[in-house]
Short mmCIF file of C-alpha atoms and ligand atoms in Angstrom, two decimals:
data_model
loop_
_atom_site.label_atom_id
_atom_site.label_comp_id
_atom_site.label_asym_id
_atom_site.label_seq_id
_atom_site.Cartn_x
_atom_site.Cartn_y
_atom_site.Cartn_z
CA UNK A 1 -34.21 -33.33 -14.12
CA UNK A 2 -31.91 -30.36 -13.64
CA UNK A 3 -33.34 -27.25 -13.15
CA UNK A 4 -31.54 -24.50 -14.67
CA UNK A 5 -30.68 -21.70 -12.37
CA UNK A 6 -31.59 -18.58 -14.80
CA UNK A 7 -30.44 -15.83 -12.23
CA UNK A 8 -32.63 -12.48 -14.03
CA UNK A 9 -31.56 -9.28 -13.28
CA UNK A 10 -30.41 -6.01 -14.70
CA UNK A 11 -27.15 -5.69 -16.34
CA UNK A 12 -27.87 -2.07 -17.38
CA UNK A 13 -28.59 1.14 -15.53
CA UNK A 14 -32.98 1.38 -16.67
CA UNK A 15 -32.37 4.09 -18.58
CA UNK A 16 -30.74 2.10 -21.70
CA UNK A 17 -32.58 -0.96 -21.21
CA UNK A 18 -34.86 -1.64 -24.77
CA UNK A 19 -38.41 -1.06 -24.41
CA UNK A 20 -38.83 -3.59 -21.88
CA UNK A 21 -38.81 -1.43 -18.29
CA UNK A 22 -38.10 -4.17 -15.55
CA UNK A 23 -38.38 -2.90 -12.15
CA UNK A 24 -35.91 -4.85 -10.11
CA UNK A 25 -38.15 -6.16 -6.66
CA UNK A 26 -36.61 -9.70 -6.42
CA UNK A 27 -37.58 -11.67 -4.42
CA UNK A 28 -35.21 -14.56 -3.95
CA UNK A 29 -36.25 -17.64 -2.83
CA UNK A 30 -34.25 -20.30 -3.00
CA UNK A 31 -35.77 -24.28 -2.19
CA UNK A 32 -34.17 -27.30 -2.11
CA UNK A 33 -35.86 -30.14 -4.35
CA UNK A 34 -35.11 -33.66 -5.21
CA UNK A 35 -31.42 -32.26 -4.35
CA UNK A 36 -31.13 -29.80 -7.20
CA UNK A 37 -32.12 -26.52 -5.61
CA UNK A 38 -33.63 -23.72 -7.78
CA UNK A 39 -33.54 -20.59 -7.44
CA UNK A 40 -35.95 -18.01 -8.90
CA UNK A 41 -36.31 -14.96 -8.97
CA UNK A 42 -39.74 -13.04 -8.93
CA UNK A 43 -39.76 -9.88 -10.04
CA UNK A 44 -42.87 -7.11 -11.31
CA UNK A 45 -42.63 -6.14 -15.02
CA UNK A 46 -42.95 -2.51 -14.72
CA UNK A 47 -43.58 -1.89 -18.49
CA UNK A 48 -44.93 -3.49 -21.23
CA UNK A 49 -43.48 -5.61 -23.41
CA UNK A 50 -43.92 -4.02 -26.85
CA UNK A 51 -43.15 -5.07 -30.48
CA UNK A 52 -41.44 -7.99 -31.55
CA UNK A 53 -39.84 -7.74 -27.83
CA UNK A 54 -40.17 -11.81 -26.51
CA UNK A 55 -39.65 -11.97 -22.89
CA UNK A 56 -36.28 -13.61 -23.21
CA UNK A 57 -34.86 -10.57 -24.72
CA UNK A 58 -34.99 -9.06 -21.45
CA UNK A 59 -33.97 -11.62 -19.40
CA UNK A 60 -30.21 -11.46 -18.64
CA UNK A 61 -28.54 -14.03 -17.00
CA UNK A 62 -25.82 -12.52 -14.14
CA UNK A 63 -22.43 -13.73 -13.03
CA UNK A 64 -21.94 -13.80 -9.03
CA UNK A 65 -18.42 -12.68 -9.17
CA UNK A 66 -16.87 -13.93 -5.68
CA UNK A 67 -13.36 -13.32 -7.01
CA UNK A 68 -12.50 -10.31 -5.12
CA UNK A 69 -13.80 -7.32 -3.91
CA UNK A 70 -11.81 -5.77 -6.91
CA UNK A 71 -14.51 -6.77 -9.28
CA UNK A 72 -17.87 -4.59 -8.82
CA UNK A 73 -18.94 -2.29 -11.45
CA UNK A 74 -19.80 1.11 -10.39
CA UNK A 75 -23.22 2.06 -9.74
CA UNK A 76 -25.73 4.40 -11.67
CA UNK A 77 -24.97 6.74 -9.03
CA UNK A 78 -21.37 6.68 -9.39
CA UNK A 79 -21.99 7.09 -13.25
CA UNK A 80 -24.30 9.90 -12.54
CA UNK A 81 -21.55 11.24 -10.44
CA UNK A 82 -19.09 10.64 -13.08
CA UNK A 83 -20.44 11.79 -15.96
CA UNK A 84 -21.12 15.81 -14.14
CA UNK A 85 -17.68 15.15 -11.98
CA UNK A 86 -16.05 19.03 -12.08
CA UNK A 87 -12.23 18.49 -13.74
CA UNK A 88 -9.31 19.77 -14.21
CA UNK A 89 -5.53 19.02 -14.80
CA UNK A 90 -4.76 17.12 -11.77
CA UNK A 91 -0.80 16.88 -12.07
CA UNK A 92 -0.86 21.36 -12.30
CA UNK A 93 -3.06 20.35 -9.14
CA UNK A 94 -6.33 21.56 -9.62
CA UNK A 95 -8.48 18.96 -10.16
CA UNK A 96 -11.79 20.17 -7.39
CA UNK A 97 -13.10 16.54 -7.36
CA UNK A 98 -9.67 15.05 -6.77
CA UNK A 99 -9.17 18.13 -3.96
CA UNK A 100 -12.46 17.07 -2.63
CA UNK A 101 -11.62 13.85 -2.39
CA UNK A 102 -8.39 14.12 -0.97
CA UNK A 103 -9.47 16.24 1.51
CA UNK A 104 -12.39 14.01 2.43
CA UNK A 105 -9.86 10.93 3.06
CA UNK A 106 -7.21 12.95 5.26
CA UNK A 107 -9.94 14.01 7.55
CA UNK A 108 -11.24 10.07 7.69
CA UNK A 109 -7.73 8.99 8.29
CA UNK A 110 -6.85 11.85 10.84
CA UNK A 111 -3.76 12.53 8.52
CA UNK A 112 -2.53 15.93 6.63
CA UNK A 113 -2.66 15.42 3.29
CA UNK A 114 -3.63 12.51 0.79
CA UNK A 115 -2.68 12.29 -2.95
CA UNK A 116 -4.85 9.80 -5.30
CA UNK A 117 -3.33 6.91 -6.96
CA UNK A 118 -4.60 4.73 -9.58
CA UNK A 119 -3.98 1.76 -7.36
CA UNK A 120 -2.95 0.38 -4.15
CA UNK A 121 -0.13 -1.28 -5.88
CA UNK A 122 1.24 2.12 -7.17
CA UNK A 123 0.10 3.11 -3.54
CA UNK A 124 2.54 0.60 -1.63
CA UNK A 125 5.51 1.30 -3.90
CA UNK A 126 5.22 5.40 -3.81
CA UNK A 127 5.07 5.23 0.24
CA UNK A 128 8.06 2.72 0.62
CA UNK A 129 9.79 5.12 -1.83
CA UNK A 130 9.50 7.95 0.15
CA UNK A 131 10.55 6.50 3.05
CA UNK A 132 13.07 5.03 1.76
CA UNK A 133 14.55 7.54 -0.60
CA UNK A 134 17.93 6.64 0.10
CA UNK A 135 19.40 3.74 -1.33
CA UNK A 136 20.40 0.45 0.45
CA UNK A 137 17.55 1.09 2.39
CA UNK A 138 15.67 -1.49 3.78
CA UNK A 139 12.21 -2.41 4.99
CA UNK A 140 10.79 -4.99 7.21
CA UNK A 141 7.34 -6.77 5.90
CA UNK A 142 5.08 -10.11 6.58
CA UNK A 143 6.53 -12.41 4.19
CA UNK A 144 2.77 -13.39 3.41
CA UNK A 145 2.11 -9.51 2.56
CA UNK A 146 0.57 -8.23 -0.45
CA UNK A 147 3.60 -5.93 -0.82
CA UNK A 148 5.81 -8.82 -0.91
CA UNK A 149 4.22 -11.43 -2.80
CA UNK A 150 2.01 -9.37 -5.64
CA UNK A 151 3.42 -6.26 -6.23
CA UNK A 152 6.24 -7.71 -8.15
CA UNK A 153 8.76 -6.50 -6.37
CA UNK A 154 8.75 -2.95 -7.53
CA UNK A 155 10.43 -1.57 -4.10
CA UNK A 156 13.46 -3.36 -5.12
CA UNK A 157 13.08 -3.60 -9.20
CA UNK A 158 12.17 0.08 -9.56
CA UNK A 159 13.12 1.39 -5.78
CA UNK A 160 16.10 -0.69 -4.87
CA UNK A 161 15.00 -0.81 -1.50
CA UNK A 162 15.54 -4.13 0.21
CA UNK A 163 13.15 -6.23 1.64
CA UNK A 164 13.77 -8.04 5.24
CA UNK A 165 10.49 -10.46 5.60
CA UNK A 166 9.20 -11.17 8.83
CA UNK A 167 6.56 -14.42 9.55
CA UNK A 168 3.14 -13.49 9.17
CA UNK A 169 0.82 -15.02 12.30
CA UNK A 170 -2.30 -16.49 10.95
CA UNK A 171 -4.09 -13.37 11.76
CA UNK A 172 -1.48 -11.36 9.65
CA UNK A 173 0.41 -9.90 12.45
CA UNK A 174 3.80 -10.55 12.75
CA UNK A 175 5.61 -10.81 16.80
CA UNK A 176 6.70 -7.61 17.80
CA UNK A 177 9.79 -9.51 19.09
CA UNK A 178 10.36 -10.51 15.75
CA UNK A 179 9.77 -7.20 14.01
CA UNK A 180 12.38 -5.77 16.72
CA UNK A 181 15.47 -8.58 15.78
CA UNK A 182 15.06 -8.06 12.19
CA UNK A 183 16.14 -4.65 12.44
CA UNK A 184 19.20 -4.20 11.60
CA UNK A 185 22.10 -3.06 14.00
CA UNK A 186 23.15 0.26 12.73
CA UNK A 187 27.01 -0.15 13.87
CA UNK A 188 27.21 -2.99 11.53
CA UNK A 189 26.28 -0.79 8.66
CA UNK A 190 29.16 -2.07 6.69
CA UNK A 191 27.70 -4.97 6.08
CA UNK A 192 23.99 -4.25 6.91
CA UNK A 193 21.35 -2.35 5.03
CA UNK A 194 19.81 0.33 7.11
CA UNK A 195 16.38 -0.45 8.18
CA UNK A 196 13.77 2.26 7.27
CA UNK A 197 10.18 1.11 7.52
CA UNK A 198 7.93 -1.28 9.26
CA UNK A 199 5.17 -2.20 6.79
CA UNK A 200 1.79 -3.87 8.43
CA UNK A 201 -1.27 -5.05 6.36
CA UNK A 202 -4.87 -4.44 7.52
CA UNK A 203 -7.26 -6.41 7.20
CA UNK A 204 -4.59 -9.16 6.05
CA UNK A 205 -5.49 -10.20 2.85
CA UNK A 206 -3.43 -13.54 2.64
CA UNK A 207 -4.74 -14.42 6.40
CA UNK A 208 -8.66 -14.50 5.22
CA UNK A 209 -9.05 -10.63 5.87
CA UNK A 210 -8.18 -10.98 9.35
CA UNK A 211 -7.86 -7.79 10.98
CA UNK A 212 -4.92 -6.00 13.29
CA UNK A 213 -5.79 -4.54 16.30
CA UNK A 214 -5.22 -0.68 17.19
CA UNK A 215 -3.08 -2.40 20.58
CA UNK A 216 -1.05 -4.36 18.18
CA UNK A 217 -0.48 -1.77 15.48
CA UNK A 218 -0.02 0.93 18.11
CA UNK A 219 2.74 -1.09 19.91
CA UNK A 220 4.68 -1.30 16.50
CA UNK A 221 4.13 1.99 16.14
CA UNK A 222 5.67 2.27 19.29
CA UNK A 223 8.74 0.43 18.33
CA UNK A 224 9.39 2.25 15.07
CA UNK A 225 9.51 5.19 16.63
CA UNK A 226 11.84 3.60 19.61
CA UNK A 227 14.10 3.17 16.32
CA UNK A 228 13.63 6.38 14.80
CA UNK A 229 11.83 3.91 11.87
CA UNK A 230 8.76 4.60 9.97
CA UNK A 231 5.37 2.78 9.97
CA UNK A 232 3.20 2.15 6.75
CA UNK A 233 0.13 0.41 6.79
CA UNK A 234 -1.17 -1.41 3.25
CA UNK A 235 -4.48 -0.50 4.41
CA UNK A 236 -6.46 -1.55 1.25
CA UNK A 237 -9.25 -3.05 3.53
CA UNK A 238 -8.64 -0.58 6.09
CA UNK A 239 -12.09 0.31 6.13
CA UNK A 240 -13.18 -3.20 6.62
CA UNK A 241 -10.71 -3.62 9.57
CA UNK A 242 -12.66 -0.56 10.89
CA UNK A 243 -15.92 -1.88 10.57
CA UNK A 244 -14.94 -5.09 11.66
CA UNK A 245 -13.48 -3.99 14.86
CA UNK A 246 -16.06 -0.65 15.10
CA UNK A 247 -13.08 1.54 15.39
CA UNK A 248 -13.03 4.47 13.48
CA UNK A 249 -10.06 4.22 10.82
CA UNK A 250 -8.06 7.66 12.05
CA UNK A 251 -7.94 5.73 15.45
CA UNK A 252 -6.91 2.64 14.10
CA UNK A 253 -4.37 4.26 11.73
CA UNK A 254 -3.02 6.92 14.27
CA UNK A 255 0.19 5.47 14.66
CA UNK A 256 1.25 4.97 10.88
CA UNK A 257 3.42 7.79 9.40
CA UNK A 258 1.54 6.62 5.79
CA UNK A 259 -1.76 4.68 4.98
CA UNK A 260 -2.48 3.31 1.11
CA UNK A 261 -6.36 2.50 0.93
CA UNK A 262 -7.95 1.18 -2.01
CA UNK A 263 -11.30 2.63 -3.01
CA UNK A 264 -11.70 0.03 -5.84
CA UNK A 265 -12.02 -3.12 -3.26
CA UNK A 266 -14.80 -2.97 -0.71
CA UNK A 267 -15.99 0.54 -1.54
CA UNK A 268 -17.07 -0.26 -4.50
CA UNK A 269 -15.33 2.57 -6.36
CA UNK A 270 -14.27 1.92 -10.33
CA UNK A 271 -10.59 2.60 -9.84
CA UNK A 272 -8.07 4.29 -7.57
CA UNK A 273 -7.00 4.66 -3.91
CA UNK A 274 -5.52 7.29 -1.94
CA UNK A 275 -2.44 8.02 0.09
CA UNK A 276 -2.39 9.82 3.41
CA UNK A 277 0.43 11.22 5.42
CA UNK A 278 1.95 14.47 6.39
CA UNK A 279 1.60 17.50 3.96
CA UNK A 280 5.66 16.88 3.31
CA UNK A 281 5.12 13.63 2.31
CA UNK A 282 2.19 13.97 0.49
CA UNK A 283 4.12 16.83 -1.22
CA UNK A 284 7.49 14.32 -2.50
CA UNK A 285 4.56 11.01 -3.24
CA UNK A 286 2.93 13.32 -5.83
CA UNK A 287 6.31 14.15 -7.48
CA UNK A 288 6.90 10.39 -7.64
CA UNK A 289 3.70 9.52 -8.79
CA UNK A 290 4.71 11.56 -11.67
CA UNK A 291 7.59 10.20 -12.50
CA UNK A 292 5.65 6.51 -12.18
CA UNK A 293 3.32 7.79 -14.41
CA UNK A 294 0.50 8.26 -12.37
CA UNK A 295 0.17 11.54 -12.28
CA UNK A 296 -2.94 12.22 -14.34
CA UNK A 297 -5.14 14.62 -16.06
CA UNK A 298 -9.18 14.89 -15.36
CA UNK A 299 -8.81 12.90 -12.45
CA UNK A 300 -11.66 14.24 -11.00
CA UNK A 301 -14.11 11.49 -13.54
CA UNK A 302 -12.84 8.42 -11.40
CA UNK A 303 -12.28 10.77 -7.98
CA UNK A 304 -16.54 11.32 -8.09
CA UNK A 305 -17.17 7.62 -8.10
CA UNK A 306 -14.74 6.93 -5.17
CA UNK A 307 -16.55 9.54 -3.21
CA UNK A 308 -20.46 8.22 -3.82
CA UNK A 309 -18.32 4.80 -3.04
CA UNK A 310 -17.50 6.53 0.70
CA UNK A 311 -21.04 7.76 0.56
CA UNK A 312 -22.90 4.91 -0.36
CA UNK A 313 -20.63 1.79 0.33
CA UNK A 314 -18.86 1.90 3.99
CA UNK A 315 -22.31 1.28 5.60
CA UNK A 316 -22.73 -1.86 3.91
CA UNK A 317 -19.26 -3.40 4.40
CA UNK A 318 -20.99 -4.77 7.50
CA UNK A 319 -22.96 -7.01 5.70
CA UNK A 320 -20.55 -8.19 3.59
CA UNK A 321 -18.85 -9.43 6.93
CA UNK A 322 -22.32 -11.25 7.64
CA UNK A 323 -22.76 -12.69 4.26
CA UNK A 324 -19.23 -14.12 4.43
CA UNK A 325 -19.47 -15.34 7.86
CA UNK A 326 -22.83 -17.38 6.51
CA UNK A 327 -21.12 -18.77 3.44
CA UNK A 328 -18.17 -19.96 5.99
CA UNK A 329 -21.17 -21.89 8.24
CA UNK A 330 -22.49 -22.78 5.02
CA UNK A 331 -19.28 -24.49 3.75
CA UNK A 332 -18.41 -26.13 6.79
CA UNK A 333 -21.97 -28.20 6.44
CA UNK A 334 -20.91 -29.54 3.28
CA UNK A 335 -19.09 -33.04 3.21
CA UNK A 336 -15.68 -32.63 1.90
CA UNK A 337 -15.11 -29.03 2.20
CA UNK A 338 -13.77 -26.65 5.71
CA UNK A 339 -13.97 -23.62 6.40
CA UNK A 340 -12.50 -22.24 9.63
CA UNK A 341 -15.71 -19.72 10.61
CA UNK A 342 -13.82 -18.50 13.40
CA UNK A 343 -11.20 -17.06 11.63
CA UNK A 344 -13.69 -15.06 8.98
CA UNK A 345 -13.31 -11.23 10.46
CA UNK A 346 -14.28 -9.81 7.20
CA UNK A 347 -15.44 -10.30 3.93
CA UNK A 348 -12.63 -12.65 2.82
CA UNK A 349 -13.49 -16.81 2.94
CA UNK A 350 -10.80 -19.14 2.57
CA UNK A 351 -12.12 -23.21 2.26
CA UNK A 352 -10.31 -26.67 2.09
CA UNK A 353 -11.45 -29.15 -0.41
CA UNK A 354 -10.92 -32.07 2.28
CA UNK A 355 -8.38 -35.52 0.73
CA UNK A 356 -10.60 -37.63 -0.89
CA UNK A 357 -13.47 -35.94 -2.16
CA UNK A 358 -12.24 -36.17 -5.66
CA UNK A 359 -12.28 -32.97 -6.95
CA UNK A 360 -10.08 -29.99 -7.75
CA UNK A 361 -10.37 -25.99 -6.87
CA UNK A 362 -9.70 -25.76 -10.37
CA UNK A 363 -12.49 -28.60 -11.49
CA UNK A 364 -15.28 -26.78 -8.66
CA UNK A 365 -14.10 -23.45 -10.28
CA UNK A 366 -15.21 -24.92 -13.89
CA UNK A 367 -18.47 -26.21 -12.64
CA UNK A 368 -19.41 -23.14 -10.48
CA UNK A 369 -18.62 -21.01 -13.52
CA UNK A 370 -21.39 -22.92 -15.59
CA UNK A 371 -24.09 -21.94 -12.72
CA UNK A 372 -22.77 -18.46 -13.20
CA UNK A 373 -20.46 -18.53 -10.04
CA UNK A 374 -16.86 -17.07 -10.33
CA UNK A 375 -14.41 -18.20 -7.84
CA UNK A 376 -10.34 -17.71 -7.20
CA UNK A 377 -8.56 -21.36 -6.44
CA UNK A 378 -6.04 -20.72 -4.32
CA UNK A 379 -4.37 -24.18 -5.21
CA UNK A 380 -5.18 -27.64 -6.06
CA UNK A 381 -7.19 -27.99 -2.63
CA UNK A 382 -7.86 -24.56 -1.16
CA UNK A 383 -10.35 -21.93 -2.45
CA UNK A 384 -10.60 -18.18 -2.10
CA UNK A 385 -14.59 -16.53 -1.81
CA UNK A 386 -14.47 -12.78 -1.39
CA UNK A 387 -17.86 -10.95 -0.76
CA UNK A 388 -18.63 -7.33 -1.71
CA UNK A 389 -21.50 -4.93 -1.95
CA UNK A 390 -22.92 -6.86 -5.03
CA UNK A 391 -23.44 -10.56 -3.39
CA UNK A 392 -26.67 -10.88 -2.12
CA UNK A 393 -27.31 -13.26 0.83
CA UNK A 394 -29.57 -14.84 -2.22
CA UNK A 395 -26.27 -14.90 -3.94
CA UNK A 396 -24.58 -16.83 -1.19
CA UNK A 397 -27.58 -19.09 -0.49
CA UNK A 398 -27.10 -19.91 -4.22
CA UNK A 399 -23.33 -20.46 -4.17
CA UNK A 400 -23.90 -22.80 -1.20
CA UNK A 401 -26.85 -24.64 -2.94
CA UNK A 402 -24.44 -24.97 -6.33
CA UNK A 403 -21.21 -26.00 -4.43
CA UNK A 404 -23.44 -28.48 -2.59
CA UNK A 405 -24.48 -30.08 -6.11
CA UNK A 406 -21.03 -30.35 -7.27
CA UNK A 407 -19.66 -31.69 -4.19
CA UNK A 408 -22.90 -34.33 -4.20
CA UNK A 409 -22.05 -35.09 -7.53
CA UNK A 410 -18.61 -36.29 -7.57
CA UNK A 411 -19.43 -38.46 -4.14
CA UNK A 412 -22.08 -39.85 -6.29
CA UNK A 413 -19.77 -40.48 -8.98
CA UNK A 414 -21.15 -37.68 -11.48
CA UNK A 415 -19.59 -34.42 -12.70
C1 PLP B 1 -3.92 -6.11 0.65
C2 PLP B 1 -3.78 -5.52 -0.73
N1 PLP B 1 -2.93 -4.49 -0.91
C3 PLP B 1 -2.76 -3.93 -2.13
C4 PLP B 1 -3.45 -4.39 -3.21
C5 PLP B 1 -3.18 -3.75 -4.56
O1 PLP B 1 -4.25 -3.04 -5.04
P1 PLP B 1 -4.41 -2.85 -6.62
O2 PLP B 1 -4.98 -4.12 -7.10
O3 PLP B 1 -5.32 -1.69 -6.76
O4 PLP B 1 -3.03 -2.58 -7.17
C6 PLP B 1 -4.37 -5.45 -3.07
C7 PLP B 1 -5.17 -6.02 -4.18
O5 PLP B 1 -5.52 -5.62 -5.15
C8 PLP B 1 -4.53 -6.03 -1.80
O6 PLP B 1 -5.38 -7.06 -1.61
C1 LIG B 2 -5.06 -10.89 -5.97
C2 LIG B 2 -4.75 -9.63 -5.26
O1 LIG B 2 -3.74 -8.89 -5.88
C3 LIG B 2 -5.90 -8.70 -5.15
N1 LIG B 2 -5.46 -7.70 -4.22
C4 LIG B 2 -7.14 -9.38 -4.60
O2 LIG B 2 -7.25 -9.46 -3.39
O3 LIG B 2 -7.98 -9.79 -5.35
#
């Protein structure tokens, strides 16, 4: 008999919900039986069910989104937050939310100025621009960087700066011997670009969220400067590098010349991040996030949810770490499928699907999606898990329980 895994809760902030007032307690408890585990959740019925309202209608069924961290929804406080958020016209620079926030994030950072962006994309490409205003510029990355493999290539399609990829380490850094040959011999400039800027990524997304160290990114600081080069970090998960290492993120970002951190991954916030830097460049990003496009009006309406996000969400990124590190155990105890635990630093889980245990990322992805699961394959074999603020360690529990079916199934010849 398979027991249907109804997951009940709340879609809605209470407020809207029809007459039916549930009062989210769960209790999660999740059992394994006959090898279909259930999951239930108990939870009090704080109002009555009137009229022709049937139970059912207030039962929602909810989607564990292990994506990315990209993918929460904003809270009722950030709506709250949102909805009385002071505005103004943000590219004639008076926005107060926007100010408020931009101030906030310069003092966290232990930088000038900051100028909001709506998103770390647009983030990356206005700080290599700056630093590389000058064409035939060039700019040394990790060829498994964000920057170079998802941004589309805007420093070069809409910058013309050039590119000059280094080997990303499985923890995302790349040898500072490396780094140092790749830049380019200035006496040779008839032939070679001019190198500009050292870009680092932390936590590395591509490496499973692994996280640089302030020695490592302060010696490439180090040699950037030796060079008379600048440093920018792609610090979308900066903040998760700085719980994960329990270094404050204006230590761990002292030696960058720019930082782009998203607010819409682990922090929960709707959209946006934020640039820091000096006040001077701070002063030429906004004019080129202008002339991207991204300058924008009543800023201060998405600006409000970023800062409940700093508020509310940093304190929790810890868990996320925890509940990532338990789905990575979890994995690994599941014939057919590895997961290298060790290498989990944040809230990013990479897993194998192991030869021979006849089935796809993309045929797990289907089946997880019908227990309400979302996943990213990664490829045929490898899969992508990415925790945030709204996975419950029920949620994992669940995920494990549900890729434990599927994987049982196909070794007994079902699904
Ligand atoms: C490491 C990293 N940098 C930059 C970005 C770009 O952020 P956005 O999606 O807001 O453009 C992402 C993902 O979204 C990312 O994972
Ligand atoms: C896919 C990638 O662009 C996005 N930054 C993510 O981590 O989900």
């Amino acid at each position: 008999m398979h027991v249907l895994c109804v997951y009940i809760h709340m879609m809605w902030p209470s407020n809207s919900l029809p007459t039916t007032q549930l009062s989210r307690e769960p209790s999660d408890q999740l059992f394994d039986f006959d090898g279909f585990s259930f999951c239930y959740l108990s939870f009090l019925c704080s109002g009555s069910i009137s009229g022709g309202e049937n139970f059912d209608q207030a039962m929602v069924t909810r989607t564990i989104d292990l994506r990315s961290d990209t993918v929460t929804k904003p809270t009722e406080t950030m709506r709250l937050a949102m909805a009385k958020a002071e505005v103004d016209d943000d590219v004639l620079i008076y926005d107060p939310t926007a100010r408020h926030l931009e101030t906030e994030m310069a003092r966290i950072t232990g930088k000038e100025a900051a100028l909001f962006v709506p998103s770390g994309t647009m983030g990356n490409l206005i700080s290599v621009l700056v630093h590389c205003e000058v064409r035939g510029s060039e700019v040394i990355l990790g060829n498994n960087s964000h920057i170079h493999i998802y941004e589309n290539g805007g420093i070069s399609t809409i910058g013309g700066v050039h590119p000059r990829p280094v080997k990303n380490n499985e923890d995302g850094t790349m040898d500072i011997n490396l780094i140092e040959s790749a830049i380019r011999n200035p006496d040779f400039e008839i032939c070679y670009p001019k190198t500009r800027l050292i870009c680092l990524e932390n936590s590395h997304a591509n490496s499973g969220g692994r996280v640089l160290s302030v020695d490592y990114t302060d010696q490439v600081g180090e040699l950037a400067k030796k060079h008379n080069l600048k440093l920018h970090i792609d610090g979308a998960r900066i903040f998760n590098a700085s719980v994960a290492l329990g270094v404050p993120v204006h230590r761990l970002v002292q030696a960058a010349d720019s930082v782009s951190v998203c607010l819409s991954k682990g922090l929960g916030a709707p959209v946006g991040s934020v640039i820091v830097g000096t006040k001077s460049f701070i002063d030429r990003a906004r004019i080129l996030r202008k002339t991207l496009g991204g300058g924008m009006r009543q800023v201060g309406i998405l600006c409000a949810a970023a800062l409940v996000a700093l508020q509310e969400n940093v304190g929790k990124l810890g868990n996320d770490h925890k509940n990532a590190k338990t789905l990575a155990e979890g994995l690994n105890k599941i014939k057919g499928l590895k997961a290298d635990v060790a290498s989990v630093e944040t809230n990013i889980v990479y897993f194998e699907i192991l030869e021979g245990s006849n089935i796809t990322a993309l045929k797990l992805g289907k089946f997880m999606e019908e227990h309400g699961i979302l996943l990213m394959p990664d490829s045929s074999s490898r899969v992508r898990i990415v925790i945030h603020h709204q996975v419950s360690a029920s949620d994992v529990q669940y995920t494990l329980s549900c890729i434990k079916q599927a994987m049982t199934g196909v070794e007994n010849g079902g699904n």
